[in-house]
PDB file of C-alpha atoms in Angstrom:
ATOM      1  CA  ASP A   1      97.421 179.632 136.609  1.00  0.00           C
ATOM      2  CA  SER A   2      94.760 181.486 134.615  1.00  0.00           C
ATOM      3  CA  ASP A   3      94.990 178.728 131.978  1.00  0.00           C
ATOM      4  CA  TRP A   4      94.481 175.941 134.527  1.00  0.00           C
ATOM      5  CA  PRO A   5      90.705 175.655 134.012  1.00  0.00           C
ATOM      6  CA  VAL A   6      91.492 174.640 130.413  1.00  0.00           C
ATOM      7  CA  LEU A   7      94.709 172.708 131.047  1.00  0.00           C
ATOM      8  CA  SER A   8      93.259 170.647 133.865  1.00  0.00           C
ATOM      9  CA  ALA A   9      91.633 168.475 131.168  1.00  0.00           C
ATOM     10  CA  ALA A  10      95.114 167.348 130.024  1.00  0.00           C
ATOM     11  CA  HIS A  11      96.072 166.720 133.651  1.00  0.00           C
ATOM     12  CA  ASP A  12      92.940 164.578 134.083  1.00  0.00           C
ATOM     13  CA  ILE A  13      93.685 162.548 130.934  1.00  0.00           C
ATOM     14  CA  LEU A  14      97.278 161.934 132.015  1.00  0.00           C
ATOM     15  CA  ASN A  15      96.066 160.840 135.452  1.00  0.00           C
ATOM     16  CA  ASP A  16      93.437 158.553 133.885  1.00  0.00           C
ATOM     17  CA  PHE A  17      96.168 156.849 131.862  1.00  0.00           C
ATOM     18  CA  GLY A  18      98.548 156.681 134.825  1.00  0.00           C
ATOM     19  CA  VAL A  19     101.150 158.974 133.250  1.00  0.00           C
ATOM     20  CA  ALA A  20     103.388 160.715 135.768  1.00  0.00           C
ATOM     21  CA  HIS A  21     103.743 164.397 134.923  1.00  0.00           C
ATOM     22  CA  GLU A  22     104.695 167.820 136.191  1.00  0.00           C
ATOM     23  CA  VAL A  23     102.488 170.904 136.328  1.00  0.00           C
ATOM     24  CA  ARG A  24     104.163 174.308 136.319  1.00  0.00           C
ATOM     25  CA  VAL A  25     103.299 177.949 135.764  1.00  0.00           C
ATOM     26  CA  ILE A  26     105.868 179.431 133.385  1.00  0.00           C
ATOM     27  CA  SER A  27     105.627 182.483 131.144  1.00  0.00           C
ATOM     28  CA  ALA A  28     107.537 183.191 127.931  1.00  0.00           C
ATOM     29  CA  HIS A  29     107.299 186.921 128.618  1.00  0.00           C
ATOM     30  CA  ARG A  30     107.388 187.267 132.399  1.00  0.00           C
ATOM     31  CA  THR A  31     109.817 184.447 133.312  1.00  0.00           C
ATOM     32  CA  PRO A  32     111.850 183.840 130.145  1.00  0.00           C
ATOM     33  CA  SER A  33     114.970 182.600 131.959  1.00  0.00           C
ATOM     34  CA  GLU A  34     112.959 180.068 133.954  1.00  0.00           C
ATOM     35  CA  MET A  35     111.136 178.981 130.787  1.00  0.00           C
ATOM     36  CA  ILE A  36     114.382 178.295 128.934  1.00  0.00           C
ATOM     37  CA  ALA A  37     115.900 176.494 131.929  1.00  0.00           C
ATOM     38  CA  TYR A  38     112.804 174.345 132.284  1.00  0.00           C
ATOM     39  CA  ALA A  39     112.742 173.382 128.606  1.00  0.00           C
ATOM     40  CA  GLU A  40     116.481 172.735 128.460  1.00  0.00           C
ATOM     41  CA  SER A  41     116.411 170.468 131.519  1.00  0.00           C
ATOM     42  CA  ALA A  42     113.154 168.620 130.770  1.00  0.00           C
ATOM     43  CA  ALA A  43     114.734 165.602 129.044  1.00  0.00           C
ATOM     44  CA  ASP A  44     117.356 165.234 131.787  1.00  0.00           C
ATOM     45  CA  ARG A  45     114.506 165.063 134.321  1.00  0.00           C
ATOM     46  CA  GLY A  46     112.960 162.174 132.370  1.00  0.00           C
ATOM     47  CA  LEU A  47     110.181 164.060 130.638  1.00  0.00           C
ATOM     48  CA  LYS A  48     109.271 162.771 127.170  1.00  0.00           C
ATOM     49  CA  VAL A  49     106.639 165.269 125.950  1.00  0.00           C
ATOM     50  CA  LEU A  50     105.768 168.838 126.912  1.00  0.00           C
ATOM     51  CA  ILE A  51     102.248 170.233 126.871  1.00  0.00           C
ATOM     52  CA  THR A  52     102.142 174.019 126.870  1.00  0.00           C
ATOM     53  CA  ALA A  53      99.328 176.515 126.615  1.00  0.00           C
ATOM     54  CA  ALA A  54      99.117 180.155 125.699  1.00  0.00           C
ATOM     55  CA  GLY A  55      96.638 182.749 124.580  1.00  0.00           C
ATOM     56  CA  GLY A  56      96.934 185.844 122.442  1.00  0.00           C
ATOM     57  CA  ALA A  57     100.351 185.987 120.789  1.00  0.00           C
ATOM     58  CA  ALA A  58     100.969 182.518 122.296  1.00  0.00           C
ATOM     59  CA  HIS A  59     104.767 182.473 122.381  1.00  0.00           C
ATOM     60  CA  LEU A  60     105.264 179.842 125.089  1.00  0.00           C
ATOM     61  CA  PRO A  61     104.876 176.663 122.985  1.00  0.00           C
ATOM     62  CA  GLY A  62     107.276 177.816 120.271  1.00  0.00           C
ATOM     63  CA  MET A  63     109.805 179.170 122.726  1.00  0.00           C
ATOM     64  CA  MET A  64     109.732 175.898 124.679  1.00  0.00           C
ATOM     65  CA  ALA A  65     110.167 173.959 121.419  1.00  0.00           C
ATOM     66  CA  SER A  66     113.168 176.122 120.530  1.00  0.00           C
ATOM     67  CA  ALA A  67     114.887 175.115 123.775  1.00  0.00           C
ATOM     68  CA  THR A  68     114.315 171.330 123.777  1.00  0.00           C
ATOM     69  CA  LEU A  69     114.399 168.325 121.463  1.00  0.00           C
ATOM     70  CA  LEU A  70     111.291 166.870 123.100  1.00  0.00           C
ATOM     71  CA  PRO A  71     107.941 166.958 121.294  1.00  0.00           C
ATOM     72  CA  VAL A  72     105.901 170.001 122.299  1.00  0.00           C
ATOM     73  CA  ILE A  73     102.124 170.123 122.141  1.00  0.00           C
ATOM     74  CA  GLY A  74     100.568 173.576 122.160  1.00  0.00           C
ATOM     75  CA  VAL A  75      97.095 174.352 123.453  1.00  0.00           C
ATOM     76  CA  PRO A  76      95.767 177.676 122.169  1.00  0.00           C
ATOM     77  CA  ILE A  77      93.747 179.449 124.853  1.00  0.00           C
ATOM     78  CA  ASN A  78      90.775 181.689 124.097  1.00  0.00           C
ATOM     79  CA  ILE A  79      91.540 184.909 125.969  1.00  0.00           C
ATOM     80  CA  THR A  80      90.986 187.590 123.338  1.00  0.00           C
ATOM     81  CA  LYS A  81      88.190 188.974 121.211  1.00  0.00           C
ATOM     82  CA  LEU A  82      89.490 186.727 118.415  1.00  0.00           C
ATOM     83  CA  ASP A  83      88.137 183.613 120.201  1.00  0.00           C
ATOM     84  CA  GLY A  84      91.563 181.977 120.352  1.00  0.00           C
ATOM     85  CA  LEU A  85      92.225 182.164 116.609  1.00  0.00           C
ATOM     86  CA  ASP A  86      95.216 184.430 117.246  1.00  0.00           C
ATOM     87  CA  ALA A  87      96.690 181.898 119.677  1.00  0.00           C
ATOM     88  CA  PHE A  88      95.925 178.989 117.352  1.00  0.00           C
ATOM     89  CA  LEU A  89      97.702 180.631 114.422  1.00  0.00           C
ATOM     90  CA  SER A  90     100.630 181.728 116.590  1.00  0.00           C
ATOM     91  CA  ILE A  91     101.196 178.150 117.756  1.00  0.00           C
ATOM     92  CA  ALA A  92     100.451 176.398 114.459  1.00  0.00           C
ATOM     93  CA  GLN A  93     102.598 178.702 112.307  1.00  0.00           C
ATOM     94  CA  MET A  94     105.975 177.940 113.840  1.00  0.00           C
ATOM     95  CA  PRO A  95     109.000 178.516 111.617  1.00  0.00           C
ATOM     96  CA  ARG A  96     110.686 175.551 109.963  1.00  0.00           C
ATOM     97  CA  GLY A  97     112.832 173.667 112.457  1.00  0.00           C
ATOM     98  CA  VAL A  98     110.704 174.524 115.491  1.00  0.00           C
ATOM     99  CA  PRO A  99     107.734 172.154 115.266  1.00  0.00           C
ATOM    100  CA  VAL A 100     104.851 172.383 117.703  1.00  0.00           C
ATOM    101  CA  ALA A 101     101.878 170.048 117.501  1.00  0.00           C
ATOM    102  CA  THR A 102      98.772 172.180 117.881  1.00  0.00           C
ATOM    103  CA  VAL A 103      95.385 171.035 119.142  1.00  0.00           C
ATOM    104  CA  GLY A 104      92.108 172.929 118.946  1.00  0.00           C
ATOM    105  CA  VAL A 105      91.412 176.068 120.939  1.00  0.00           C
ATOM    106  CA  ASP A 106      90.898 175.195 124.616  1.00  0.00           C
ATOM    107  CA  ASN A 107      91.159 171.468 123.789  1.00  0.00           C
ATOM    108  CA  ALA A 108      93.653 170.362 126.417  1.00  0.00           C
ATOM    109  CA  ALA A 109      92.016 166.921 126.587  1.00  0.00           C
ATOM    110  CA  ASN A 110      93.293 166.258 123.070  1.00  0.00           C
ATOM    111  CA  ALA A 111      96.733 167.488 124.107  1.00  0.00           C
ATOM    112  CA  GLY A 112      96.708 164.930 126.908  1.00  0.00           C
ATOM    113  CA  LEU A 113      95.570 162.186 124.547  1.00  0.00           C
ATOM    114  CA  LEU A 114      98.210 163.139 121.974  1.00  0.00           C
ATOM    115  CA  ALA A 115     100.881 162.997 124.676  1.00  0.00           C
ATOM    116  CA  VAL A 116      99.644 159.524 125.662  1.00  0.00           C
ATOM    117  CA  ARG A 117      99.792 158.421 122.022  1.00  0.00           C
ATOM    118  CA  ILE A 118     103.348 159.718 121.682  1.00  0.00           C
ATOM    119  CA  LEU A 119     104.365 157.934 124.883  1.00  0.00           C
ATOM    120  CA  SER A 120     102.697 154.742 123.665  1.00  0.00           C
ATOM    121  CA  CYS A 121     105.347 154.586 120.930  1.00  0.00           C
ATOM    122  CA  LEU A 122     108.076 154.028 123.513  1.00  0.00           C
ATOM    123  CA  ASP A 123     109.650 150.593 123.370  1.00  0.00           C
ATOM    124  CA  SER A 124     109.089 150.030 127.064  1.00  0.00           C
ATOM    125  CA  ASP A 125     106.604 148.657 129.565  1.00  0.00           C
ATOM    126  CA  LEU A 126     105.081 152.147 129.730  1.00  0.00           C
ATOM    127  CA  GLY A 127     104.549 152.241 125.968  1.00  0.00           C
ATOM    128  CA  ARG A 128     102.970 148.780 125.870  1.00  0.00           C
ATOM    129  CA  ASN A 129     100.773 149.603 128.874  1.00  0.00           C
ATOM    130  CA  LEU A 130      99.578 152.809 127.238  1.00  0.00           C
ATOM    131  CA  ILE A 131      98.757 151.002 123.981  1.00  0.00           C
ATOM    132  CA  GLU A 132      96.462 148.678 125.948  1.00  0.00           C
ATOM    133  CA  LYS A 133      94.842 151.597 127.764  1.00  0.00           C
ATOM    134  CA  LEU A 134      94.386 153.551 124.530  1.00  0.00           C
ATOM    135  CA  SER A 135      92.707 150.550 122.938  1.00  0.00           C
ATOM    136  CA  LYS A 136      90.262 150.311 125.856  1.00  0.00           C
ATOM    137  CA  PHE A 137      89.697 154.082 125.718  1.00  0.00           C
ATOM    138  CA  GLN A 138      88.811 153.942 122.017  1.00  0.00           C
ATOM    139  CA  LYS A 139      86.466 151.001 122.550  1.00  0.00           C
ATOM    140  CA  LYS A 140      84.669 152.945 125.312  1.00  0.00           C
ATOM    141  CA  SER A 141      84.439 155.991 123.035  1.00  0.00           C
ATOM    142  CA  LYS A 142      82.920 153.913 120.238  1.00  0.00           C
ATOM    143  CA  LEU A 143      80.444 152.374 122.673  1.00  0.00           C
ATOM    144  CA  LYS A 144      79.382 155.829 123.919  1.00  0.00           C
ATOM    145  CA  VAL A 145      78.715 156.938 120.332  1.00  0.00           C
ATOM    146  CA  ALA A 146      76.718 153.779 119.594  1.00  0.00           C
ATOM    147  CA  GLU A 147      74.669 154.276 122.770  1.00  0.00           C
ATOM    148  CA  ALA A 148      74.041 157.937 121.931  1.00  0.00           C
ATOM    149  CA  ASP A 149      72.988 156.921 118.422  1.00  0.00           C
ATOM    150  CA  GLN A 150      70.517 154.367 119.768  1.00  0.00           C
ATOM    151  CA  THR A 151      69.079 156.862 122.245  1.00  0.00           C
ATOM    152  CA  LEU A 152      68.637 159.486 119.545  1.00  0.00           C
ATOM    153  CA  ARG A 153      67.112 157.020 117.086  1.00  0.00           C
ATOM    154  CA  LYS A 154      64.589 155.859 119.708  1.00  0.00           C
ATOM    155  CA  SER A 155      63.735 159.459 120.547  1.00  0.00           C
ATOM    156  CA  MET A 156      63.267 160.333 116.869  1.00  0.00           C
ATOM    157  CA  ALA A 157      61.134 157.220 116.269  1.00  0.00           C
ATOM    158  CA  LYS A 158      58.781 158.298 119.071  1.00  0.00           C
ATOM    159  CA  LYS A 159      58.435 161.771 117.534  1.00  0.00           C
ATOM    160  CA  VAL A 160      57.691 160.340 114.089  1.00  0.00           C
ATOM    161  CA  LYS A 161      54.923 158.118 115.477  1.00  0.00           C
ATOM    162  CA  LYS A 162      53.139 161.116 117.015  1.00  0.00           C
TER     163      LYS A 162
END
């Protein structure tokens, strides 16, 4: 639950895209049996992608990946004096055969977007629906950048005239 302030961004993205999902508190070190059971049963419950987060030694994403065939996305959390670099390296440097996609430190929004992109590859109504939503999302993102560019250029033009 201490990671929720970061992970809530993934939850928000999944909600925005209409992706049903579960939210759980599981620990690789404090509840290892529950973690393994959760990962092993995830596909049977209909899950398609797992988003996990961890700080410090960051074992949860790799341990979850070792117990499932589903794609796992790891979110390194900044909880140490190393500004999350330790967690990032722990998640990114998984041994061969235990892949974990790793997003930037505290960047759960990208984990949510990556999960949506993975789900958009499904040959199903969900996949096709998500492709449409992703296309609209990217168009909105491009528009926001163009608007920000125009605002900045106008602001800079005023300063140059003075």
